[in-house]
Coordinates of C-alpha atoms in Angstrom, one line a residue:
X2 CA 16.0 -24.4 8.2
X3 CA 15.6 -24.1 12.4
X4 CA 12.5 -25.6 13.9
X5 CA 11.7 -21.8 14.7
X6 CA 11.4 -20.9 11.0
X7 CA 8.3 -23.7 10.9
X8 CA 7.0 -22.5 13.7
X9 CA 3.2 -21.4 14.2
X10 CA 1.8 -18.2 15.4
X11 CA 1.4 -19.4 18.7
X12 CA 4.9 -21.6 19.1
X13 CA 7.0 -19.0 17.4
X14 CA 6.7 -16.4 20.7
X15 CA 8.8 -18.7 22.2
X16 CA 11.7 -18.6 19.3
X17 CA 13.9 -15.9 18.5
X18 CA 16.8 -13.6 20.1
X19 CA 16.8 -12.7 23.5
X20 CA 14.9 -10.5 24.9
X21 CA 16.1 -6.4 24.1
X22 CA 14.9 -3.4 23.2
X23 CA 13.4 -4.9 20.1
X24 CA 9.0 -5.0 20.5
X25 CA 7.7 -8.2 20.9
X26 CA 6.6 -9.3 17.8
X27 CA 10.2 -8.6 16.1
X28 CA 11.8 -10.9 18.8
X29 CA 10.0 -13.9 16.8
X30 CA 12.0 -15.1 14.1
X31 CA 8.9 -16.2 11.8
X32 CA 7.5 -12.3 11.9
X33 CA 10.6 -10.4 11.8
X34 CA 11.3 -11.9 8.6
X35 CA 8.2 -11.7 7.2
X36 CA 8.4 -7.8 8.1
X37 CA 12.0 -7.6 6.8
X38 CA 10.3 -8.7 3.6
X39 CA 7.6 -5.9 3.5
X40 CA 9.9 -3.7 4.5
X41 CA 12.6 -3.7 2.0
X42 CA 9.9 -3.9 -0.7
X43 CA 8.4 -0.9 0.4
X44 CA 11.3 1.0 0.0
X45 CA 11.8 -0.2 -3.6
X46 CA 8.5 0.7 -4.2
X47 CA 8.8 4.6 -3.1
X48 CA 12.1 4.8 -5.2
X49 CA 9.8 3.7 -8.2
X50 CA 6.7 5.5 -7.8
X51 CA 8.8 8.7 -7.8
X52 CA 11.0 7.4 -10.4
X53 CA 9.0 6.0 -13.0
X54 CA 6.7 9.0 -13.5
X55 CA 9.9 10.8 -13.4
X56 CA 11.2 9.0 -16.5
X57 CA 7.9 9.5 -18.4
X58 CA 8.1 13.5 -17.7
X59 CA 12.0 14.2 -18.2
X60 CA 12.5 11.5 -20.7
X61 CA 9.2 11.4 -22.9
X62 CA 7.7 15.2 -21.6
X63 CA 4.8 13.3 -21.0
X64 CA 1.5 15.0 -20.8
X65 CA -1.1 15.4 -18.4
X66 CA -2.9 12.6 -20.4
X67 CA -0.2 10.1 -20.6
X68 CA 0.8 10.9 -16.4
X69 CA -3.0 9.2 -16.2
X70 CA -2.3 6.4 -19.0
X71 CA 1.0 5.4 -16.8
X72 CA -0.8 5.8 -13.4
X73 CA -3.7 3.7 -14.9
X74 CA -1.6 1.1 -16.1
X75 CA -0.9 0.5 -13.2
X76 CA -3.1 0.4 -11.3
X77 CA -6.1 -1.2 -13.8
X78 CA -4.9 -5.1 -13.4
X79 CA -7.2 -4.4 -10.1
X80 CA -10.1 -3.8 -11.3
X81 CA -9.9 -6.8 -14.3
X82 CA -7.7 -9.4 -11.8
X83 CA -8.6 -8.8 -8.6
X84 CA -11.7 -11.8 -8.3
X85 CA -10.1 -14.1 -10.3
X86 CA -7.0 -14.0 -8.1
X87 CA -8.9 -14.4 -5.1
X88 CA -10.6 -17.2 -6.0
X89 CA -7.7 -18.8 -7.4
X90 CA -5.5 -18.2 -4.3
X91 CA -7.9 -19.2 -1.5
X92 CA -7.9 -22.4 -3.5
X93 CA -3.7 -22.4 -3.8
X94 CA -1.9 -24.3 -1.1
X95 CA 1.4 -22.5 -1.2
X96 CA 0.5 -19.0 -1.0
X97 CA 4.3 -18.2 0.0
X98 CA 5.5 -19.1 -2.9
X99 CA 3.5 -16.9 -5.1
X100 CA 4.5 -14.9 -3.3
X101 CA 8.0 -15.5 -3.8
X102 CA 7.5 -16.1 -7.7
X103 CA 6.1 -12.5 -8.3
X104 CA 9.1 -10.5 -6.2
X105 CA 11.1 -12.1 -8.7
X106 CA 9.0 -11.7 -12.0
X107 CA 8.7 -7.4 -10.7
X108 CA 12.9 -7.6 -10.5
X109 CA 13.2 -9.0 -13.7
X110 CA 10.8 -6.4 -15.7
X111 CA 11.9 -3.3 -13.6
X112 CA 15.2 -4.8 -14.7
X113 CA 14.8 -4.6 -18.1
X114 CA 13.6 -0.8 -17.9
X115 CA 17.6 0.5 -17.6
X116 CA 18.3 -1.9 -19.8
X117 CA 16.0 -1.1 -22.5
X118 CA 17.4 3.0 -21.8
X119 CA 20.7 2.3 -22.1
X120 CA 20.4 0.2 -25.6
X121 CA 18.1 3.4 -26.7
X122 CA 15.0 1.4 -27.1
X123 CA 12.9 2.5 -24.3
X124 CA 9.4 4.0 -25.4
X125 CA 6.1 5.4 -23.5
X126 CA 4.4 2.3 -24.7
X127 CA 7.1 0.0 -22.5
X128 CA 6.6 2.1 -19.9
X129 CA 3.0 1.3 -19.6
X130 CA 3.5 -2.3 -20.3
X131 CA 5.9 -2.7 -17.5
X132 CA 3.7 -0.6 -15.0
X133 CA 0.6 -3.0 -15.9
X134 CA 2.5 -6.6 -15.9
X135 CA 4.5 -5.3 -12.6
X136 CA 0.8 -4.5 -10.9
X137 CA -0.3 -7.8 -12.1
X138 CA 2.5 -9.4 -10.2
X139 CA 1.5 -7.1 -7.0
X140 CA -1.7 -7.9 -7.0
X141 CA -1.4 -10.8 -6.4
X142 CA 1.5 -11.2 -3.9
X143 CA -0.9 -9.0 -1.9
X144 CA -3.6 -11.0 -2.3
X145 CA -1.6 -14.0 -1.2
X146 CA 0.3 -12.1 1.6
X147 CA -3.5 -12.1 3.8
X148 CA -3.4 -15.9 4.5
X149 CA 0.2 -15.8 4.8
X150 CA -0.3 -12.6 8.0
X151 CA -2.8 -15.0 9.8
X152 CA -0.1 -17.7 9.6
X153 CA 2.4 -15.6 11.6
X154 CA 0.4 -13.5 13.8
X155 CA -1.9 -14.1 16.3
X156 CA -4.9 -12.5 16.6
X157 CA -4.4 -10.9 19.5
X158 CA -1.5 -9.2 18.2
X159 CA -3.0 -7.7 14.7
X160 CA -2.6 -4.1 15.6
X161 CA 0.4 -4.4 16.6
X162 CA 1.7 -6.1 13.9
X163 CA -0.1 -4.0 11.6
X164 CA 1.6 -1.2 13.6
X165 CA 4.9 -2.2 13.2
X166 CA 4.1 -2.7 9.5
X167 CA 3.0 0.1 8.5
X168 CA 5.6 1.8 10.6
X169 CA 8.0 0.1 8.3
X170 CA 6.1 2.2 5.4
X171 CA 6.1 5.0 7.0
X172 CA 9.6 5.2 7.4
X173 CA 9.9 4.1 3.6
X174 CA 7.8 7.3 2.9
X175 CA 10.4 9.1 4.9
X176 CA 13.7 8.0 3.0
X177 CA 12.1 6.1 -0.2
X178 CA 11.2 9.1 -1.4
X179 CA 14.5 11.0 -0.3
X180 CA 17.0 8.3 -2.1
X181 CA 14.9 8.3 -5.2
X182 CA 15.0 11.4 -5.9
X183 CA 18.9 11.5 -5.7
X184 CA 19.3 8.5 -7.3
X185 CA 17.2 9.9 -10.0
X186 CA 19.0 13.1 -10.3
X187 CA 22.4 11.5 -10.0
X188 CA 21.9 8.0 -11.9
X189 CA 19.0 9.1 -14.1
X190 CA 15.5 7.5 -13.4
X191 CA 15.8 4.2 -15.4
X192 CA 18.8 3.5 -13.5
X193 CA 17.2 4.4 -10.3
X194 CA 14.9 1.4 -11.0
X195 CA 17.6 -1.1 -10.6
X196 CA 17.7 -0.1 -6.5
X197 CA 13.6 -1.5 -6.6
X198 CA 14.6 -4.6 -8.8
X199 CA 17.2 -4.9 -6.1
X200 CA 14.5 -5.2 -3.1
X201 CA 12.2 -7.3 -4.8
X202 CA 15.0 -10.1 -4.6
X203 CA 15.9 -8.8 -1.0
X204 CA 12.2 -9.9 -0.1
X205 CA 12.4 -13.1 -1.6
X206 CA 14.8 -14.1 0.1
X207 CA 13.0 -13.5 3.6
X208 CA 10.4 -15.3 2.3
X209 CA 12.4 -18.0 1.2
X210 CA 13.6 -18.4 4.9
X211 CA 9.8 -18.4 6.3
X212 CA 8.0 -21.9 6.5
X213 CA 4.3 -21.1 8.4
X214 CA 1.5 -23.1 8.4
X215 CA -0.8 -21.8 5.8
X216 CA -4.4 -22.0 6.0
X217 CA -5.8 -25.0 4.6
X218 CA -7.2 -24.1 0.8
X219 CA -10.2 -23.4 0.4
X220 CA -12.6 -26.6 -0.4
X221 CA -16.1 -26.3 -2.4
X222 CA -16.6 -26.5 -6.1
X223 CA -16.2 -23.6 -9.0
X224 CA -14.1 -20.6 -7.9
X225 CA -17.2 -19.2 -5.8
X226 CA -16.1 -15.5 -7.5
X227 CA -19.2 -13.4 -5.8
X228 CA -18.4 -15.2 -2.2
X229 CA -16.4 -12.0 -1.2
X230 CA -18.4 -9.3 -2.8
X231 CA -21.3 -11.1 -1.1
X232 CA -19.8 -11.1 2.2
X233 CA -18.8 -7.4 1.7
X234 CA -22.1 -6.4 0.6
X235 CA -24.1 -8.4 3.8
X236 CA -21.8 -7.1 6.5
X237 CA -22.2 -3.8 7.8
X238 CA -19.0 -3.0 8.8
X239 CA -16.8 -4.8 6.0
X240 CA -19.2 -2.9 3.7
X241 CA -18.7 0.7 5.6
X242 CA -15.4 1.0 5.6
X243 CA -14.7 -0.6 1.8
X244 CA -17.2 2.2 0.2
X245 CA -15.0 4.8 2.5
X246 CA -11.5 3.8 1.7
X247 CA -13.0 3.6 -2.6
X248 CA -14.3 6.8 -2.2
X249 CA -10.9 8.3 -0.8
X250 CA -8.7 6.5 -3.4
X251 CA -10.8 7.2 -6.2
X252 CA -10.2 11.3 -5.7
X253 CA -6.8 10.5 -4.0
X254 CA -5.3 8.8 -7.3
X255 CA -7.1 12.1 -9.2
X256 CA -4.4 13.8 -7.3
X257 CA -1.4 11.1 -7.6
X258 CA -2.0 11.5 -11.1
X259 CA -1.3 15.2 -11.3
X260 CA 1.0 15.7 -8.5
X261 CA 4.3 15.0 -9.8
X262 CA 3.6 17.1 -12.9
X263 CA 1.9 19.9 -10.7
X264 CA 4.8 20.0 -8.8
X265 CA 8.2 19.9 -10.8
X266 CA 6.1 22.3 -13.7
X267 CA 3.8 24.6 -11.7
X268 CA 5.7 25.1 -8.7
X269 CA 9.1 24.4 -10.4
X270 CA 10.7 22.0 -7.5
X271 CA 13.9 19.6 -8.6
X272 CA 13.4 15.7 -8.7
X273 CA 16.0 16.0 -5.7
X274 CA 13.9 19.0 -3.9
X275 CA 10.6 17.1 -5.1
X276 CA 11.8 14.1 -3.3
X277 CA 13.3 15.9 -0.1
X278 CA 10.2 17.5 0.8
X279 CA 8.0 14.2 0.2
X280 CA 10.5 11.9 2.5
X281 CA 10.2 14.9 4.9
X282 CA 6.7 15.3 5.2
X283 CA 6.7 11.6 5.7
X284 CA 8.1 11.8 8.8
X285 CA 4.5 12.4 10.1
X286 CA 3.9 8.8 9.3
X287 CA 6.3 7.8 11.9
X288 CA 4.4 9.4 14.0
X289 CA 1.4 8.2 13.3
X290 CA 2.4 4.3 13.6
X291 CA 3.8 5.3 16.3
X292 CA 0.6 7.0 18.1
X293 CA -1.9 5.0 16.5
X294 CA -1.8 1.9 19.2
X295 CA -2.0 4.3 22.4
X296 CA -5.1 6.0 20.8
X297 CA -6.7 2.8 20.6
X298 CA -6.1 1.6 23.9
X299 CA -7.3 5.2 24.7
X300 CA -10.2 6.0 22.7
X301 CA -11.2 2.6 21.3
X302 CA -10.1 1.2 17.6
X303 CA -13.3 2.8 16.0
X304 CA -12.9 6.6 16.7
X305 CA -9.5 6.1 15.9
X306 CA -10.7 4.6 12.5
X307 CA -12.6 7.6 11.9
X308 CA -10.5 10.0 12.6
X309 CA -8.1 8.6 10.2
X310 CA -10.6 8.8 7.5
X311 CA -10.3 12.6 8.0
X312 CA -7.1 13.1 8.8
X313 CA -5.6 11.6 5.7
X314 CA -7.0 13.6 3.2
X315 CA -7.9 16.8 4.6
X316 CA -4.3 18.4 4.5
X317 CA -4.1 17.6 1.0
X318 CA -6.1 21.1 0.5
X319 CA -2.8 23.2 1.3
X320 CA -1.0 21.5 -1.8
X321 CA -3.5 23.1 -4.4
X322 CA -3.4 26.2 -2.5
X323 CA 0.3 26.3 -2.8
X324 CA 1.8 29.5 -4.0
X325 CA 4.6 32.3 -3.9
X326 CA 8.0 32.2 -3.0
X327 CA 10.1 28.8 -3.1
X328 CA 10.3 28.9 1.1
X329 CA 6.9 28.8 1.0
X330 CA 6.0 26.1 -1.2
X331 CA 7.9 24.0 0.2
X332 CA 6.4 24.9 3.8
X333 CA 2.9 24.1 2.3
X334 CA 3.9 20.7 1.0
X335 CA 6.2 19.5 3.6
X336 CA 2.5 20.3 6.2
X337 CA 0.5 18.5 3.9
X338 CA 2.9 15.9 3.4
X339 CA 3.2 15.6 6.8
X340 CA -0.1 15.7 8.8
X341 CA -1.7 13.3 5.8
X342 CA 0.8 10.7 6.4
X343 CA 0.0 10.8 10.3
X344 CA -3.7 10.5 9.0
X345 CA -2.8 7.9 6.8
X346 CA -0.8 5.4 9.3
X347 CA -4.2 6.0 11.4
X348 CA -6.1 4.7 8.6
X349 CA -4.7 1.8 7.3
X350 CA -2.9 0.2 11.0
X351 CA -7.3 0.7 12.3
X352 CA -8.8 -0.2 8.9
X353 CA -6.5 -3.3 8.1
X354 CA -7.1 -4.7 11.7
X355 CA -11.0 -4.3 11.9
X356 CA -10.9 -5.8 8.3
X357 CA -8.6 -9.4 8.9
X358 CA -10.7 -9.7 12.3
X359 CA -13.8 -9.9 10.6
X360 CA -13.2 -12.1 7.6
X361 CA -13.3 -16.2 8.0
X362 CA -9.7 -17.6 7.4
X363 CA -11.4 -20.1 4.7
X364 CA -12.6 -16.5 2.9
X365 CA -9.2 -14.1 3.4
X366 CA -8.0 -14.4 0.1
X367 CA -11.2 -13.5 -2.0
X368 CA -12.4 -11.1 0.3
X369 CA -9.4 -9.7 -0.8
X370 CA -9.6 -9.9 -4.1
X371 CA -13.2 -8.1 -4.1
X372 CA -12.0 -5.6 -1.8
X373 CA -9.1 -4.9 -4.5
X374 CA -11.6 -5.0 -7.1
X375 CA -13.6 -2.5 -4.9
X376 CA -11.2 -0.4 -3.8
X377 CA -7.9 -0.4 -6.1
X378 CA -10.2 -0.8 -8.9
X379 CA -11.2 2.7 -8.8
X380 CA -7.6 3.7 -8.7
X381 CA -7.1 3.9 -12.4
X382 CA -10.8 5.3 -13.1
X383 CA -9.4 8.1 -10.9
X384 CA -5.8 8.2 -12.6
X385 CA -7.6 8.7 -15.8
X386 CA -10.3 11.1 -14.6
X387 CA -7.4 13.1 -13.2
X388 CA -5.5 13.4 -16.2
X389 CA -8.9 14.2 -18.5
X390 CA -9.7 16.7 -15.8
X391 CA -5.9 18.3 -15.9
X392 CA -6.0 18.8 -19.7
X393 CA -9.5 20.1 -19.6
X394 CA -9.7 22.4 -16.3
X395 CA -5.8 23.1 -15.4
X396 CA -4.0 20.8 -13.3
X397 CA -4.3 23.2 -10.0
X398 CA -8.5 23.2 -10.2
X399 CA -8.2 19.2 -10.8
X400 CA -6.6 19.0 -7.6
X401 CA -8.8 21.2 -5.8
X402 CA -11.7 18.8 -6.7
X403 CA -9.8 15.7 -5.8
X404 CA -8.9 17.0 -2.5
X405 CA -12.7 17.9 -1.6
X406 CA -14.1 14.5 -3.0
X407 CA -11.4 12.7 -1.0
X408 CA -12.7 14.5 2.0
X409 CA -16.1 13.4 1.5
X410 CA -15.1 9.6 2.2
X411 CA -15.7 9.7 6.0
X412 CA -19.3 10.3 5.4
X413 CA -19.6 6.3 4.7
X414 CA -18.3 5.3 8.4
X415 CA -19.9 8.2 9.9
X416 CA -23.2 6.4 10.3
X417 CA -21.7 3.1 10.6
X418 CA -21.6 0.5 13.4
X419 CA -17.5 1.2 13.2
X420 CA -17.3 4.4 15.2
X421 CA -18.2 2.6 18.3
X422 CA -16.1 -0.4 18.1
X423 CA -13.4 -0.4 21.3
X424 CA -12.1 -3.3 20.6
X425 CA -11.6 -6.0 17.0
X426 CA -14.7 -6.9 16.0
X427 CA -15.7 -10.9 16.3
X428 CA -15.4 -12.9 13.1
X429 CA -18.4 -12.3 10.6
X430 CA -20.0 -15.3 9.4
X431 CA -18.6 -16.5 5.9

């Protein structure tokens, strides 16, 4: 291991290749594998979120129902986990290697999904055992992966890292999508899983090669499980733009729910179609990582915030309202696709920066937590209300209400202290 691979935010600048067209931050050798990690694993995870719910409609003719049971699955090791796992991480030393240890428990059970197919044992029920252990396992890599972001990035640089980030999502939405649909069509979905297995190791192994400095664990007896819920709750803020970002992903997973089954049965588009128009429309997410730095600089990080509160959802309407000839669906999603994915690069780069600036290192992980709790929790509450609403009002009403509620989530930073920020916010005390 080179001294640069142990080297600290604030050393590491100096580490690296030569300077080239590269941005800053990917000229360190500590960051630019810590990105390659997050990278690769997003693009596993866009071949399975297309894929799995794939499987479950092609293989099992899942219902409306059973899309929310696997969505919910999940998604639900959130809501029961999320505390626990803060608590129990800012009190961890080695927050890389749990890191490391749950990319390589997700390859092993996304593994065993083909497997399972091809030996003709595969049920509905494995499905949603997978999807819940498999979101166990994320949960708390992400949880772990805050403490580990302070350790290679400086303050200073945290939109710009977030930037680049979430640029690498974005262009995952743009191709993950794309590949897994063909792979799907062409390999069959189970198989298709074996390409996300596959990244899950590829991140490991970044990981493996990173040696930070970690935050020092958190000291103090008991697991101190409200700490971050308190902290949320008693900073105006933190508590703002949590309740926002719950209230959009508790009607945006209402509409993840649905979608696929909307799509490939109501509007009759091909897994390979399906996934063509999704990495297309994803291009807008490009250019919103892209834009979202120079609208900072220009209009200060808190209109930008709130902008991307409404920008995210709002184009969502046009999918409901999709209709007519094949030509024109496709327009309709491929716009909506596209301007909510500039919306949502806004979002999360503005969000994600704001957040990590105001919480105490000693606190990252289980302010965390009980923002997952918070915030993801609600996911599979709105998986499940999604699919209750799909079998009892049509799926195409369902998703006119999730669109509209989604929508309604900018009202919480509205009237907030956010919209005026220009620059990070100082650190809130813990």
């Amino acid at each position: 291991m080179s001294a640069e691979a142990t080297a600290t935010p604030v050393t590491a600048a100096r580490g690296g290749p030569p300077r080239g067209p590269l941005p800053r931050l990917l000229r360190e050798r500590v960051f630019r594998r810590y990105w390659s990690a997050q990278t690769v694993s997003y693009f596993g995870d866009e071949i399975s979120t297309l894929a799995l719910p794939l499987l479950a409609v092609l293989v099992f003719q899942a219902t409306p129902a059973e899309m929310g049971y696997l969505t919910a699955a999940a998604l639900i090791p959130n809501l029961l986990f999320s505390l626990l796992a803060g608590a129990w991480v800012d009190r961890y030393p080695h927050k890389r290697r749990l890191m490391i240890l749950t990319d390589l428990g997700r390859a092993l059970l996304l593994t065993a999904v083909p497997v399972a197919y091809l030996l003709d044992v595969l049920t509905l029920a494995q499905l949603y055992v997978v999807a819940f252990t498999v979101g166990t396992l994320a949960l708390i890599f992400e949880v772990a992966r805050g403490p580990l972001f302070v350790s290679v990035v400086r303050r200073s640089d945290y939109v710009e890292a977030n930037t680049l980030i979430n640029g690498s999502r974005a262009m995952s939405l743009v191709a993950g999508p794309s590949i897994g649909g063909v792979l799907v069509q062409v390999l069959t979905a189970p198989i298709a899983l074996v390409a996300d297995a596959l990244s899950y190791l590829v991140s490991a192994y970044f990981l493996v090669r990173i040696r930070p400095t970690e935050p020092a664990p958190a000291r103090g007896g008991g697991l101190a499980l409200g700490a971050g819920l308190g902290f949320i709750a008693r900073t105006p803020m933190m508590r703002a733009t949590v309740l926002g970002t719950t209230t959009i992903n508790l009607f945006n997973f209402m509409f993840i729910a649905l979608f696929v089954l909307y799509a490939t049965q109501e509007l009759g588009l091909t897994p390979g179609l399906l996934g063509a128009v999704l990495g297309a429309g994803a291009v807008g997410g490009l250019i919103g990582a892209a834009l979202t730095g120079r609208l900072v600089r220009r209009f200060g990080i808190g209109p930008t915030l709130l902008a991307g509160f409404f920008l995210f959802p709002a184009p969502l309407v046009l999918i409901p309202l999709a209709g007519g000839p094949t030509p024109l669906v496709v327009g309709m999603l491929f716009a909506a696709e596209f301007l909510s994915a500039v919306g949502v690069m806004m979002l999360d780069i503005t969000v994600g920066s704001v957040q990590t600036a105001l919480t105490p290192e000693t606190l990252l992980a289980r302010i965390t937590g009980a923002r997952r709790t918070i915030n993801y929790g609600v996911r599979p509450i709105g998986a499940l209300l999604g699919g209750a609403l799909g079998s009892a009002l049509g799926v195409r009403p369902a998703l006119w209400i999730a669109t509209a509620g989604a929508v309604a989530g900018v009202l919480w930073v509205v009237f907030s202290p956010v919209r005026h920020l220009r620059e990070l916010p100082e650190q809130a005390a813990g």
